[in-house]
Amino acid sequence: MREHLMRAGELISVEEAERRVLILENPALAGTSSITRTLYAGLQLVRPGEVAPAHRHTQSALRLILEGESAYSTVDGDKTPMRFGDVVVTPPWSWHDHGNDGAPAEDTIWLDALDIPTVGFYDASFMENHPDRAQKPEPDGRAALWAAGLRPLDRPQPANPVTSYPYAAALKRLEQYAARQAPHPVRGWEAEYTDPSTGGPILKTISAFLSLLPAGPSRGTYRSTDATVFVPVEGTGATTVGGEVFEWGPRDVLVLPAWVPYAHEVDDGAAVVFSYSDRAAQTALGLWREAFDTTRHGA
Ligand code: GTQ
């Protein structure tokens, strides 16, 4: 995919594109720009000096940074760096523009995860362009209040106040946890990115996870009703799903379909995996379920 994205970088400017993104369309959902029935995935390229202009929409977004250290995203005036493995959040109706302060050749690439098909299903899609191409970095003070453990009471529909979940801290804490706890037989040691204002999922429509998978084979198979986008960040391995084996390494993007059993085989060393799904929405609606099977049949 990288080769095609770099080609897009030569063929189309960010001015022409608004967002220079290759959409990862699931071939089983041809024509829908969807990676699962409810979610979208795209790879976005921002080259040094470019600005993807400020806009806002009712769709929510998460970004997993895959390449480069020089990008930033300004979300409701809060300018945050985008570094490898970081997760950056754009809640519904928040202004956002992205840029790259790097030297020539310091291209930046990230994975965009949005709930575009979900919002489309509800016929609730709205979008607005900001009067300025880029927002002036001007935090509105909410993040500072939150840092002091205080929740501002000024929003009818509170949104996640955290803009960025830096990778270095997340991985360090997950490793500390893994040193003391037994892993899930298939999903390894996993932790969920949360919205501190609710203690619940990072977004109302999207759940996101960071997992450490131990070396070796899963001890059983796992399935759940939330089709899951699976993005290895470090390490290599293979996943068996629907009778097929998919080998993977860092920055690959896989999809684990809803309710199909799967199992992993991780190569030497552990693997670190980011994943996201519509579990948040399914749980809120009382729909989500999971099953674990020690016999490995089906996968
Ligand atoms: O960065 O705002 O991949 O609005 C698709 C739609 C990214 C974004 C996408 C968007 C964005």
Short mmCIF file of C-alpha atoms and ligand atoms in Angstrom, two decimals:
data_model
loop_
_atom_site.label_atom_id
_atom_site.label_comp_id
_atom_site.label_asym_id
_atom_site.label_seq_id
_atom_site.Cartn_x
_atom_site.Cartn_y
_atom_site.Cartn_z
CA MET A 1 0.00 0.00 0.00
CA ARG A 2 2.90 2.30 0.80
CA GLU A 3 4.08 2.39 -2.80
CA HIS A 4 0.62 3.47 -4.01
CA LEU A 5 0.37 6.11 -1.29
CA MET A 6 3.74 7.62 -2.25
CA ARG A 7 2.56 7.65 -5.87
CA ALA A 8 -0.56 9.52 -4.75
CA GLY A 9 1.84 11.99 -3.12
CA GLU A 10 3.31 12.75 -6.55
CA LEU A 11 0.00 12.83 -8.42
CA ILE A 12 -2.27 14.88 -6.19
CA SER A 13 -1.71 17.86 -3.91
CA VAL A 14 -3.33 18.20 -0.52
CA GLU A 15 -5.12 21.33 -1.86
CA GLU A 16 -6.79 19.24 -4.56
CA ALA A 17 -7.56 16.35 -2.27
CA GLU A 18 -8.59 18.10 1.02
CA ARG A 19 -7.33 14.83 2.53
CA ARG A 20 -4.79 12.74 0.58
CA VAL A 21 -5.96 9.30 1.59
CA LEU A 22 -6.05 5.84 0.12
CA ILE A 23 -9.24 4.21 1.36
CA LEU A 24 -8.81 0.60 2.45
CA GLU A 25 -12.00 -0.83 1.02
CA ASN A 26 -12.94 -4.35 2.02
CA PRO A 27 -13.42 -6.24 -1.29
CA ALA A 28 -16.41 -8.01 0.29
CA LEU A 29 -18.02 -4.54 0.64
CA ALA A 30 -17.18 -3.24 -2.83
CA GLY A 31 -18.37 0.29 -3.58
CA THR A 32 -18.98 1.24 0.06
CA SER A 33 -15.58 2.76 1.07
CA SER A 34 -15.84 0.59 4.19
CA ILE A 35 -13.42 -1.82 5.85
CA THR A 36 -16.20 -3.34 7.97
CA ARG A 37 -19.93 -2.72 7.64
CA THR A 38 -19.77 0.06 10.23
CA LEU A 39 -16.23 1.46 9.96
CA TYR A 40 -13.81 3.10 7.57
CA ALA A 41 -10.02 2.85 7.27
CA GLY A 42 -7.69 5.00 5.19
CA LEU A 43 -3.98 5.73 4.89
CA GLN A 44 -3.22 9.44 4.93
CA LEU A 45 0.00 11.01 3.65
CA VAL A 46 1.07 14.53 4.69
CA ARG A 47 4.34 15.74 3.21
CA PRO A 48 6.61 18.39 4.76
CA GLY A 49 5.09 21.87 4.57
CA GLU A 50 1.61 20.63 3.69
CA VAL A 51 -1.56 21.41 5.63
CA ALA A 52 -4.68 19.26 5.39
CA PRO A 53 -7.19 22.12 5.90
CA ALA A 54 -9.29 22.61 9.02
CA HIS A 55 -12.81 21.22 8.95
CA ARG A 56 -15.23 19.45 11.25
CA HIS A 57 -17.79 16.72 10.77
CA THR A 58 -20.16 14.59 12.79
CA GLN A 59 -18.03 11.53 12.03
CA SER A 60 -15.50 10.61 14.72
CA ALA A 61 -11.89 9.74 13.94
CA LEU A 62 -8.93 8.00 15.49
CA ARG A 63 -5.48 8.12 13.94
CA LEU A 64 -2.71 5.58 14.47
CA ILE A 65 0.62 7.09 13.41
CA LEU A 66 2.62 4.68 11.25
CA GLU A 67 5.53 6.64 9.81
CA GLY A 68 7.41 9.87 10.45
CA GLU A 69 7.85 11.95 13.59
CA SER A 70 7.15 15.44 12.27
CA ALA A 71 3.36 15.55 11.81
CA TYR A 72 0.91 17.32 14.08
CA SER A 73 -2.83 17.55 14.36
CA THR A 74 -4.65 20.53 15.81
CA VAL A 75 -7.94 19.40 17.40
CA ASP A 76 -10.18 22.20 18.70
CA GLY A 77 -7.13 24.45 19.03
CA ASP A 78 -5.02 21.81 20.82
CA LYS A 79 -1.90 21.19 18.69
CA THR A 80 -0.56 17.72 19.34
CA PRO A 81 2.46 15.89 17.90
CA MET A 82 1.89 12.68 15.91
CA ARG A 83 4.65 10.14 16.49
CA PHE A 84 4.95 6.47 15.64
CA GLY A 85 2.35 4.40 17.51
CA ASP A 86 0.51 7.39 19.02
CA VAL A 87 -3.28 7.43 18.87
CA VAL A 88 -4.81 10.85 18.17
CA VAL A 89 -8.54 11.43 18.63
CA THR A 90 -10.98 13.67 16.78
CA PRO A 91 -14.37 13.57 18.58
CA PRO A 92 -17.55 14.39 16.62
CA TRP A 93 -17.85 18.02 15.46
CA SER A 94 -14.34 19.03 16.60
CA TRP A 95 -12.26 21.24 14.32
CA HIS A 96 -9.15 19.51 12.99
CA ASP A 97 -6.31 20.24 10.60
CA HIS A 98 -3.12 18.27 10.12
CA GLY A 99 0.35 19.39 9.09
CA ASN A 100 3.95 18.31 8.85
CA ASP A 101 6.74 20.53 10.22
CA GLY A 102 9.50 18.19 9.00
CA ALA A 103 12.47 18.81 6.73
CA PRO A 104 12.11 17.91 3.04
CA ALA A 105 11.65 14.12 2.60
CA GLU A 106 10.19 13.66 6.10
CA ASP A 107 6.88 12.27 4.90
CA THR A 108 4.32 11.27 7.51
CA ILE A 109 1.75 8.48 7.19
CA TRP A 110 -1.03 7.41 9.50
CA LEU A 111 -4.07 5.18 9.54
CA ASP A 112 -7.40 7.00 9.76
CA ALA A 113 -10.17 5.09 11.53
CA LEU A 114 -13.58 6.71 11.15
CA ASP A 115 -17.22 5.76 11.76
CA ILE A 116 -18.34 7.06 8.33
CA PRO A 117 -20.60 4.06 7.49
CA THR A 118 -22.23 4.19 10.96
CA VAL A 119 -23.03 7.91 10.75
CA GLY A 120 -24.30 7.37 7.19
CA PHE A 121 -26.65 4.66 8.41
CA TYR A 122 -28.22 7.17 10.79
CA ASP A 123 -28.45 9.87 8.07
CA ALA A 124 -26.62 12.17 10.48
CA SER A 125 -23.69 13.32 8.29
CA PHE A 126 -22.80 17.02 8.57
CA MET A 127 -19.58 18.78 7.58
CA GLU A 128 -18.22 22.35 7.74
CA ASN A 129 -15.01 24.01 6.56
CA HIS A 130 -13.15 26.31 8.98
CA PRO A 131 -12.77 29.95 7.82
CA ASP A 132 -8.97 29.58 8.21
CA ARG A 133 -6.87 26.98 6.48
CA ALA A 134 -5.21 26.08 9.78
CA GLN A 135 -6.45 26.77 13.32
CA LYS A 136 -4.33 28.95 15.54
CA PRO A 137 -3.06 26.66 18.30
CA GLU A 138 -5.23 27.95 21.13
CA PRO A 139 -6.27 25.38 23.73
CA ASP A 140 -9.67 26.29 25.19
CA GLY A 141 -8.67 25.26 28.72
CA ARG A 142 -10.69 22.05 28.90
CA ALA A 143 -7.60 19.84 28.68
CA ALA A 144 -5.98 21.76 31.55
CA LEU A 145 -9.08 21.32 33.73
CA TRP A 146 -9.11 17.62 32.93
CA ALA A 147 -5.43 17.33 33.82
CA ALA A 148 -6.42 18.55 37.29
CA GLY A 149 -9.14 15.89 37.47
CA LEU A 150 -11.93 18.43 36.91
CA ARG A 151 -14.73 18.00 34.39
CA PRO A 152 -16.04 21.19 32.76
CA LEU A 153 -19.86 21.27 32.68
CA ASP A 154 -20.24 23.27 29.48
CA ARG A 155 -21.14 20.68 26.86
CA PRO A 156 -24.53 19.06 26.31
CA GLN A 157 -22.88 16.00 24.77
CA PRO A 158 -19.48 15.63 26.42
CA ALA A 159 -16.73 14.38 24.11
CA ASN A 160 -13.46 12.70 24.97
CA PRO A 161 -11.18 15.47 26.34
CA VAL A 162 -7.97 13.57 25.50
CA THR A 163 -6.39 14.48 22.17
CA SER A 164 -3.43 12.11 22.19
CA TYR A 165 -2.54 8.73 23.68
CA PRO A 166 1.28 8.59 23.27
CA TYR A 167 2.69 5.17 22.37
CA ALA A 168 5.78 5.21 24.59
CA ALA A 169 3.75 5.49 27.81
CA ALA A 170 1.08 3.04 26.63
CA LEU A 171 3.60 0.33 25.72
CA LYS A 172 5.62 0.77 28.92
CA ARG A 173 2.52 0.42 31.10
CA LEU A 174 1.22 -2.54 29.10
CA GLU A 175 4.57 -4.33 29.51
CA GLN A 176 4.50 -3.68 33.27
CA TYR A 177 0.99 -5.14 33.42
CA ALA A 178 2.01 -8.16 31.31
CA ALA A 179 4.90 -8.94 33.64
CA ARG A 180 2.37 -9.54 36.45
CA GLN A 181 -0.72 -11.05 34.80
CA ALA A 182 -1.55 -14.10 32.68
CA PRO A 183 -2.51 -13.33 29.06
CA HIS A 184 -5.86 -14.12 27.46
CA PRO A 185 -5.29 -17.38 25.51
CA VAL A 186 -5.97 -15.72 22.12
CA ARG A 187 -6.00 -11.96 22.63
CA GLY A 188 -2.89 -11.80 24.81
CA TRP A 189 -2.51 -8.92 27.27
CA GLU A 190 -4.92 -6.28 26.11
CA ALA A 191 -5.89 -2.84 27.26
CA GLU A 192 -8.60 -0.53 26.03
CA TYR A 193 -8.08 3.13 25.19
CA THR A 194 -10.68 4.93 27.30
CA ASP A 195 -12.43 8.27 27.49
CA PRO A 196 -11.70 9.49 31.05
CA SER A 197 -14.96 11.46 31.10
CA THR A 198 -16.94 8.20 30.99
CA GLY A 199 -14.44 5.44 31.79
CA GLY A 200 -15.87 3.84 28.65
CA PRO A 201 -14.65 3.47 25.07
CA ILE A 202 -12.43 6.11 23.47
CA LEU A 203 -15.32 7.12 21.18
CA LYS A 204 -19.04 6.36 21.36
CA THR A 205 -18.96 4.46 18.07
CA ILE A 206 -15.42 3.01 18.04
CA SER A 207 -13.47 0.96 20.58
CA ALA A 208 -9.69 0.77 20.34
CA PHE A 209 -7.21 -1.57 21.98
CA LEU A 210 -3.49 -2.07 22.44
CA SER A 211 -2.42 -5.69 22.88
CA LEU A 212 0.76 -7.59 23.57
CA LEU A 213 0.67 -11.05 22.01
CA PRO A 214 3.12 -13.57 23.50
CA ALA A 215 5.33 -15.63 21.16
CA GLY A 216 3.88 -18.95 20.02
CA PRO A 217 0.40 -20.15 19.09
CA SER A 218 -2.91 -19.03 20.61
CA ARG A 219 -4.34 -21.58 23.03
CA GLY A 220 -7.74 -21.85 21.35
CA THR A 221 -9.83 -19.70 19.03
CA TYR A 222 -11.73 -16.49 19.67
CA ARG A 223 -14.58 -14.75 17.92
CA SER A 224 -16.79 -11.78 18.64
CA THR A 225 -19.58 -9.90 16.91
CA ASP A 226 -17.41 -6.83 16.27
CA ALA A 227 -15.50 -7.18 13.01
CA THR A 228 -12.05 -5.91 13.99
CA VAL A 229 -9.34 -3.98 12.17
CA PHE A 230 -6.03 -5.47 13.35
CA VAL A 231 -2.82 -3.45 12.92
CA PRO A 232 0.47 -4.98 14.06
CA VAL A 233 2.79 -2.25 15.37
CA GLU A 234 5.81 -4.39 16.35
CA GLY A 235 6.67 -8.04 15.75
CA THR A 236 5.63 -10.59 13.14
CA GLY A 237 3.30 -13.54 13.04
CA ALA A 238 0.36 -15.12 11.27
CA THR A 239 -3.36 -15.23 11.90
CA THR A 240 -5.62 -18.10 10.81
CA VAL A 241 -9.20 -17.06 10.12
CA GLY A 242 -11.84 -18.72 7.97
CA GLY A 243 -9.40 -21.51 7.10
CA GLU A 244 -6.86 -19.08 5.59
CA VAL A 245 -3.48 -18.07 7.00
CA PHE A 246 -2.47 -14.38 6.81
CA GLU A 247 1.13 -13.53 7.62
CA TRP A 248 1.74 -10.07 9.07
CA GLY A 249 4.36 -7.61 10.21
CA PRO A 250 4.49 -4.01 11.45
CA ARG A 251 2.09 -1.55 9.75
CA ASP A 252 0.09 -4.22 7.92
CA VAL A 253 -3.71 -3.89 8.14
CA LEU A 254 -5.90 -6.97 8.55
CA VAL A 255 -9.63 -7.39 9.15
CA LEU A 256 -11.03 -10.11 11.39
CA PRO A 257 -14.64 -10.64 10.32
CA ALA A 258 -17.55 -10.72 12.77
CA TRP A 259 -18.17 -14.07 14.44
CA VAL A 260 -15.50 -16.02 12.55
CA PRO A 261 -13.08 -17.87 14.89
CA TYR A 262 -9.43 -16.87 14.66
CA ALA A 263 -6.08 -17.77 16.22
CA HIS A 264 -2.60 -16.23 16.06
CA GLU A 265 0.90 -17.66 15.84
CA VAL A 266 3.43 -15.04 16.93
CA ASP A 267 7.12 -15.34 15.98
CA ASP A 268 9.94 -15.05 18.54
CA GLY A 269 9.58 -12.06 20.82
CA ALA A 270 6.16 -10.59 21.55
CA ALA A 271 4.01 -8.66 19.09
CA VAL A 272 2.32 -5.35 19.78
CA VAL A 273 -1.02 -4.90 18.03
CA PHE A 274 -3.39 -1.94 17.77
CA SER A 275 -6.98 -2.82 16.91
CA TYR A 276 -10.33 -1.09 16.58
CA SER A 277 -13.92 -2.11 16.07
CA ASP A 278 -17.53 -1.04 16.65
CA ARG A 279 -17.64 -2.83 20.02
CA ALA A 280 -18.46 0.51 21.70
CA ALA A 281 -21.68 0.88 19.71
CA GLN A 282 -22.64 -2.79 19.96
CA THR A 283 -22.14 -2.76 23.72
CA ALA A 284 -24.23 0.40 24.12
CA LEU A 285 -27.00 -1.30 22.12
CA GLY A 286 -26.81 -4.56 24.09
CA LEU A 287 -25.65 -6.54 21.03
CA TRP A 288 -22.00 -7.42 21.59
CA ARG A 289 -21.00 -11.00 22.35
CA GLU A 290 -17.82 -13.06 22.29
CA ALA A 291 -16.90 -16.76 22.38
CA PHE A 292 -13.73 -18.64 23.21
CA ASP A 293 -13.13 -22.25 22.14
CA THR A 294 -10.18 -24.34 23.28
CA THR A 295 -10.53 -26.87 20.43
CA ARG A 296 -9.27 -24.52 17.69
CA HIS A 297 -11.86 -25.84 15.20
CA GLY A 298 -12.61 -23.53 12.30
CA ALA A 299 -9.47 -21.41 12.53
O1 GTQ B 1 -8.42 13.71 8.43
O2 GTQ B 1 -10.33 14.69 8.64
O3 GTQ B 1 -9.40 9.51 5.98
O4 GTQ B 1 -12.29 13.96 7.19
C1 GTQ B 1 -11.41 10.73 5.80
C2 GTQ B 1 -12.15 11.86 6.13
C3 GTQ B 1 -9.56 11.60 7.04
C4 GTQ B 1 -9.64 13.77 8.20
C5 GTQ B 1 -10.13 10.61 6.28
C6 GTQ B 1 -11.58 12.86 6.89
C7 GTQ B 1 -10.28 12.72 7.37
#
